[in-house]
PDB file of C-alpha atoms in Angstrom:
ATOM      1  CA  MET A  82       0.166  -0.054  -0.416  1.00  0.00           C
ATOM      2  CA  PRO A  83       1.626   3.001  -1.210  1.00  0.00           C
ATOM      3  CA  ASN A  84       2.122   5.861   1.625  1.00  0.00           C
ATOM      4  CA  ARG A  85      -0.228   8.158   0.624  1.00  0.00           C
ATOM      5  CA  ASP A  86      -3.202   4.816   1.618  1.00  0.00           C
ATOM      6  CA  GLN A  87      -1.129   4.466   5.082  1.00  0.00           C
ATOM      7  CA  ILE A  88      -1.441   7.915   6.252  1.00  0.00           C
ATOM      8  CA  LEU A  89      -5.580   7.390   5.528  1.00  0.00           C
ATOM      9  CA  ALA A  90      -5.509   5.249   7.009  1.00  0.00           C
ATOM     10  CA  ASN A  91      -3.659   5.694  10.458  1.00  0.00           C
ATOM     11  CA  ILE A  92      -5.974   8.876  10.195  1.00  0.00           C
ATOM     12  CA  GLY A  93      -9.232   6.909  10.094  1.00  0.00           C
ATOM     13  CA  GLU A  94      -7.512   5.348  12.996  1.00  0.00           C
ATOM     14  CA  ALA A  95      -6.584   7.997  14.945  1.00  0.00           C
ATOM     15  CA  LEU A  96     -10.229   8.592  14.567  1.00  0.00           C
ATOM     16  CA  ALA A  97     -11.975   5.969  14.980  1.00  0.00           C
ATOM     17  CA  GLN A  98      -9.583   6.987  19.831  1.00  0.00           C
ATOM     18  CA  ILE A  99     -12.440   9.652  19.786  1.00  0.00           C
ATOM     19  CA  ASN A 100     -14.614   7.641  21.711  1.00  0.00           C
ATOM     20  CA  GLY A 101     -15.639   9.629  24.917  1.00  0.00           C
ATOM     21  CA  SER A 102     -12.701   7.803  27.332  1.00  0.00           C
ATOM     22  CA  LEU A 103     -10.685  10.174  29.352  1.00  0.00           C
ATOM     23  CA  ARG A 104      -8.918  11.887  27.034  1.00  0.00           C
ATOM     24  CA  TYR A 105     -11.619  12.280  24.973  1.00  0.00           C
ATOM     25  CA  HIS A 106     -15.132  14.423  25.499  1.00  0.00           C
ATOM     26  CA  THR A 107     -16.943  13.086  22.243  1.00  0.00           C
ATOM     27  CA  ALA A 108     -17.990   9.496  21.514  1.00  0.00           C
ATOM     28  CA  LEU A 109     -18.247   9.104  17.659  1.00  0.00           C
ATOM     29  CA  ALA A 110     -20.912   7.311  16.413  1.00  0.00           C
ATOM     30  CA  SER A 111     -18.847   6.701  12.887  1.00  0.00           C
ATOM     31  CA  ILE A 112     -16.881   7.687  11.044  1.00  0.00           C
ATOM     32  CA  GLY A 113     -16.575   8.650   6.775  1.00  0.00           C
ATOM     33  CA  THR A 114     -14.203   7.973   4.213  1.00  0.00           C
ATOM     34  CA  THR A 115     -16.721  10.412   2.159  1.00  0.00           C
ATOM     35  CA  LEU A 116     -18.515  13.769   2.180  1.00  0.00           C
ATOM     36  CA  ALA A 117     -22.186  13.525   3.813  1.00  0.00           C
ATOM     37  CA  THR A 118     -24.626  15.850   3.853  1.00  0.00           C
ATOM     38  CA  TYR A 119     -27.002  16.511   6.366  1.00  0.00           C
ATOM     39  CA  ASP A 120     -29.682  14.061   4.636  1.00  0.00           C
ATOM     40  CA  GLU A 121     -27.226  11.475   4.361  1.00  0.00           C
ATOM     41  CA  LEU A 122     -26.676  11.230   8.535  1.00  0.00           C
ATOM     42  CA  GLY A 123     -28.853   9.631  10.733  1.00  0.00           C
ATOM     43  CA  THR A 124     -29.747  10.957  14.218  1.00  0.00           C
ATOM     44  CA  SER A 125     -27.758   7.053  15.123  1.00  0.00           C
ATOM     45  CA  GLN A 126     -24.648   7.936  13.160  1.00  0.00           C
ATOM     46  CA  ILE A 127     -24.108  11.248  15.062  1.00  0.00           C
ATOM     47  CA  PRO A 128     -21.023  12.602  16.236  1.00  0.00           C
ATOM     48  CA  TRP A 129     -19.790  11.891  12.938  1.00  0.00           C
ATOM     49  CA  VAL A 130     -16.675  13.384  11.407  1.00  0.00           C
ATOM     50  CA  GLY A 131     -16.059  12.248   7.653  1.00  0.00           C
ATOM     51  CA  TYR A 132     -11.612  12.416   6.076  1.00  0.00           C
ATOM     52  CA  TRP A 133     -11.177  12.848   2.275  1.00  0.00           C
ATOM     53  CA  PRO A 134      -8.115  14.021   0.825  1.00  0.00           C
ATOM     54  CA  THR A 135      -8.409  16.928  -0.739  1.00  0.00           C
ATOM     55  CA  GLU A 136      -9.094  17.791  -4.685  1.00  0.00           C
ATOM     56  CA  GLY A 137      -4.999  19.488  -5.374  1.00  0.00           C
ATOM     57  CA  SER A 138      -2.806  19.409  -2.920  1.00  0.00           C
ATOM     58  CA  PRO A 139       0.559  21.781  -3.177  1.00  0.00           C
ATOM     59  CA  PRO A 140       2.729  20.610  -5.404  1.00  0.00           C
ATOM     60  CA  PRO A 141       5.984  18.330  -3.814  1.00  0.00           C
ATOM     61  CA  VAL A 142       8.829  20.146  -2.976  1.00  0.00           C
ATOM     62  CA  GLY A 143      12.304  19.051  -4.186  1.00  0.00           C
ATOM     63  CA  TYR A 144      15.490  18.088  -2.515  1.00  0.00           C
ATOM     64  CA  PRO A 145      18.638  18.027  -3.579  1.00  0.00           C
ATOM     65  CA  PHE A 146      19.526  14.558  -2.918  1.00  0.00           C
ATOM     66  CA  GLY A 147      16.886  13.737  -6.013  1.00  0.00           C
ATOM     67  CA  ASP A 148      13.786  12.845  -3.229  1.00  0.00           C
ATOM     68  CA  GLU A 149      10.845  14.546  -2.794  1.00  0.00           C
ATOM     69  CA  MET A 150       9.063  15.737  -0.210  1.00  0.00           C
ATOM     70  CA  HIS A 151       4.920  15.467  -0.711  1.00  0.00           C
ATOM     71  CA  VAL A 152       1.822  17.155   1.225  1.00  0.00           C
ATOM     72  CA  LEU A 153      -1.298  15.470   1.287  1.00  0.00           C
ATOM     73  CA  GLU A 154      -4.726  18.215   2.778  1.00  0.00           C
ATOM     74  CA  VAL A 155      -7.434  16.115   3.840  1.00  0.00           C
ATOM     75  CA  GLN A 156     -10.792  17.994   4.918  1.00  0.00           C
ATOM     76  CA  LEU A 157     -11.998  16.802   7.656  1.00  0.00           C
ATOM     77  CA  LEU A 158     -16.377  18.111   8.529  1.00  0.00           C
ATOM     78  CA  GLY A 159     -18.056  16.946  12.027  1.00  0.00           C
ATOM     79  CA  VAL A 160     -21.290  16.992  12.554  1.00  0.00           C
ATOM     80  CA  VAL A 161     -22.577  16.861  16.012  1.00  0.00           C
ATOM     81  CA  SER A 162     -25.935  17.358  18.372  1.00  0.00           C
ATOM     82  CA  ALA A 163     -25.882  20.502  19.270  1.00  0.00           C
ATOM     83  CA  THR A 164     -28.758  23.213  20.186  1.00  0.00           C
ATOM     84  CA  VAL A 165     -28.363  27.436  19.637  1.00  0.00           C
ATOM     85  CA  ASP A 166     -26.882  27.535  23.102  1.00  0.00           C
ATOM     86  CA  THR A 167     -24.911  24.485  23.736  1.00  0.00           C
ATOM     87  CA  ARG A 168     -23.000  25.468  19.673  1.00  0.00           C
ATOM     88  CA  SER A 169     -20.020  26.448  20.015  1.00  0.00           C
ATOM     89  CA  ALA A 170     -19.799  24.448  23.140  1.00  0.00           C
ATOM     90  CA  ARG A 171     -20.041  20.828  21.295  1.00  0.00           C
ATOM     91  CA  LEU A 172     -17.867  22.610  18.150  1.00  0.00           C
ATOM     92  CA  ALA A 173     -14.977  23.145  20.540  1.00  0.00           C
ATOM     93  CA  GLU A 174     -14.640  19.645  22.478  1.00  0.00           C
ATOM     94  CA  LEU A 175     -14.765  18.304  19.223  1.00  0.00           C
ATOM     95  CA  GLU A 176     -12.515  20.064  17.308  1.00  0.00           C
ATOM     96  CA  THR A 177      -8.873  19.811  21.074  1.00  0.00           C
ATOM     97  CA  ASP A 178     -10.925  15.806  19.842  1.00  0.00           C
ATOM     98  CA  ILE A 179      -9.805  15.620  16.666  1.00  0.00           C
ATOM     99  CA  ARG A 180      -6.851  17.709  17.145  1.00  0.00           C
ATOM    100  CA  THR A 181      -5.153  14.985  20.290  1.00  0.00           C
ATOM    101  CA  ALA A 182      -6.445  12.390  17.999  1.00  0.00           C
ATOM    102  CA  LEU A 183      -4.131  13.538  15.254  1.00  0.00           C
ATOM    103  CA  TYR A 184      -1.357  15.082  17.623  1.00  0.00           C
ATOM    104  CA  ALA A 185      -1.667  11.568  19.202  1.00  0.00           C
ATOM    105  CA  ASP A 186       1.429  10.428  16.208  1.00  0.00           C
ATOM    106  CA  ARG A 187       2.359  12.974  14.454  1.00  0.00           C
ATOM    107  CA  SER A 188       3.934  10.619  12.176  1.00  0.00           C
ATOM    108  CA  ARG A 189       1.364   8.640  11.648  1.00  0.00           C
ATOM    109  CA  GLY A 190       2.439   5.813  12.594  1.00  0.00           C
ATOM    110  CA  GLY A 191       6.082   6.068  10.137  1.00  0.00           C
ATOM    111  CA  TRP A 192       4.513   7.073   7.326  1.00  0.00           C
ATOM    112  CA  ALA A 193       4.864  10.674   7.536  1.00  0.00           C
ATOM    113  CA  ILE A 194       7.192  13.320   8.333  1.00  0.00           C
ATOM    114  CA  ASP A 195       4.579  15.337   9.832  1.00  0.00           C
ATOM    115  CA  THR A 196       0.587  16.542  10.291  1.00  0.00           C
ATOM    116  CA  GLN A 197      -1.054  20.089  11.296  1.00  0.00           C
ATOM    117  CA  VAL A 198      -4.071  21.338  11.424  1.00  0.00           C
ATOM    118  CA  ALA A 199      -3.164  24.017   7.980  1.00  0.00           C
ATOM    119  CA  SER A 200      -7.150  26.264   8.475  1.00  0.00           C
ATOM    120  CA  ALA A 201      -8.294  27.786  11.405  1.00  0.00           C
ATOM    121  CA  PRO A 202     -11.501  25.443  12.041  1.00  0.00           C
ATOM    122  CA  VAL A 203     -15.281  26.399  10.154  1.00  0.00           C
ATOM    123  CA  THR A 204     -18.169  26.254  11.979  1.00  0.00           C
ATOM    124  CA  ASP A 205     -22.013  26.995  11.419  1.00  0.00           C
ATOM    125  CA  GLU A 206     -22.140  28.329  15.577  1.00  0.00           C
ATOM    126  CA  GLY A 207     -23.183  31.305  14.409  1.00  0.00           C
ATOM    127  CA  ASP A 208     -26.611  30.227  11.646  1.00  0.00           C
ATOM    128  CA  PRO A 209     -29.721  30.603  12.663  1.00  0.00           C
ATOM    129  CA  ASP A 210     -31.140  27.079  14.591  1.00  0.00           C
ATOM    130  CA  LYS A 211     -31.867  25.832  11.107  1.00  0.00           C
ATOM    131  CA  GLY A 212     -35.485  24.523  12.053  1.00  0.00           C
ATOM    132  CA  GLY A 213     -36.518  20.950  10.476  1.00  0.00           C
ATOM    133  CA  MET A 214     -35.331  17.559  10.186  1.00  0.00           C
ATOM    134  CA  ASN A 215     -32.131  19.743  10.776  1.00  0.00           C
ATOM    135  CA  ALA A 216     -32.496  20.678  13.659  1.00  0.00           C
ATOM    136  CA  ASN A 217     -29.958  20.397  16.836  1.00  0.00           C
ATOM    137  CA  ARG A 218     -27.144  19.856  14.548  1.00  0.00           C
ATOM    138  CA  ALA A 219     -23.107  21.830  14.335  1.00  0.00           C
ATOM    139  CA  THR A 220     -20.936  21.327  11.266  1.00  0.00           C
ATOM    140  CA  LEU A 221     -16.713  22.292  12.141  1.00  0.00           C
ATOM    141  CA  GLY A 222     -15.035  21.685   8.803  1.00  0.00           C
ATOM    142  CA  MET A 223     -10.352  21.852   8.922  1.00  0.00           C
ATOM    143  CA  THR A 224      -8.119  20.947   7.061  1.00  0.00           C
ATOM    144  CA  VAL A 225      -4.764  18.484   8.269  1.00  0.00           C
ATOM    145  CA  ARG A 226      -1.995  18.571   6.233  1.00  0.00           C
ATOM    146  CA  CYS A 227       0.209  15.646   6.161  1.00  0.00           C
ATOM    147  CA  THR A 228       4.327  15.669   4.689  1.00  0.00           C
ATOM    148  CA  PHE A 229       6.120  12.454   3.760  1.00  0.00           C
ATOM    149  CA  PHE A 230       8.721  11.122   1.582  1.00  0.00           C
ATOM    150  CA  PRO A 231       6.376   8.506  -1.090  1.00  0.00           C
ATOM    151  CA  ASP A 232       9.771   6.600  -1.060  1.00  0.00           C
ATOM    152  CA  ASP A 233      10.049   5.729   2.677  1.00  0.00           C
ATOM    153  CA  PRO A 234       9.023   2.724   3.402  1.00  0.00           C
TER     154      PRO A 234
END
């Protein structure tokens, strides 16, 4: 399996650790590897975090010794149950849990050089209540950047 796939698999394993234990505030009900909309997520699937590679990552950086450092950008989207009054707290907890899980091993099991959150989190906490079947849900989006050498064993 190529390093890129190993890194993605490790991200999924790290997210699976968000289980509401002493270390985490949130216990994820499900994890996805593609974008899911509100309409596709049932109540039993929330809290949910999805992750997938972004369409464009920065170009590789060449090194004098002939190797290239690659950058894999991964988009994460989290959905939690929250009222208008609890959105900020629930989204902050989810963000903290995601960072804790991903930063526990920034080398992604030895397949990456480093893992960093590359963007400020984007949330819908300032939006009015959506109402209907999507009421009491809040979302968090962020981009994670993993640098790696594709030929490293």
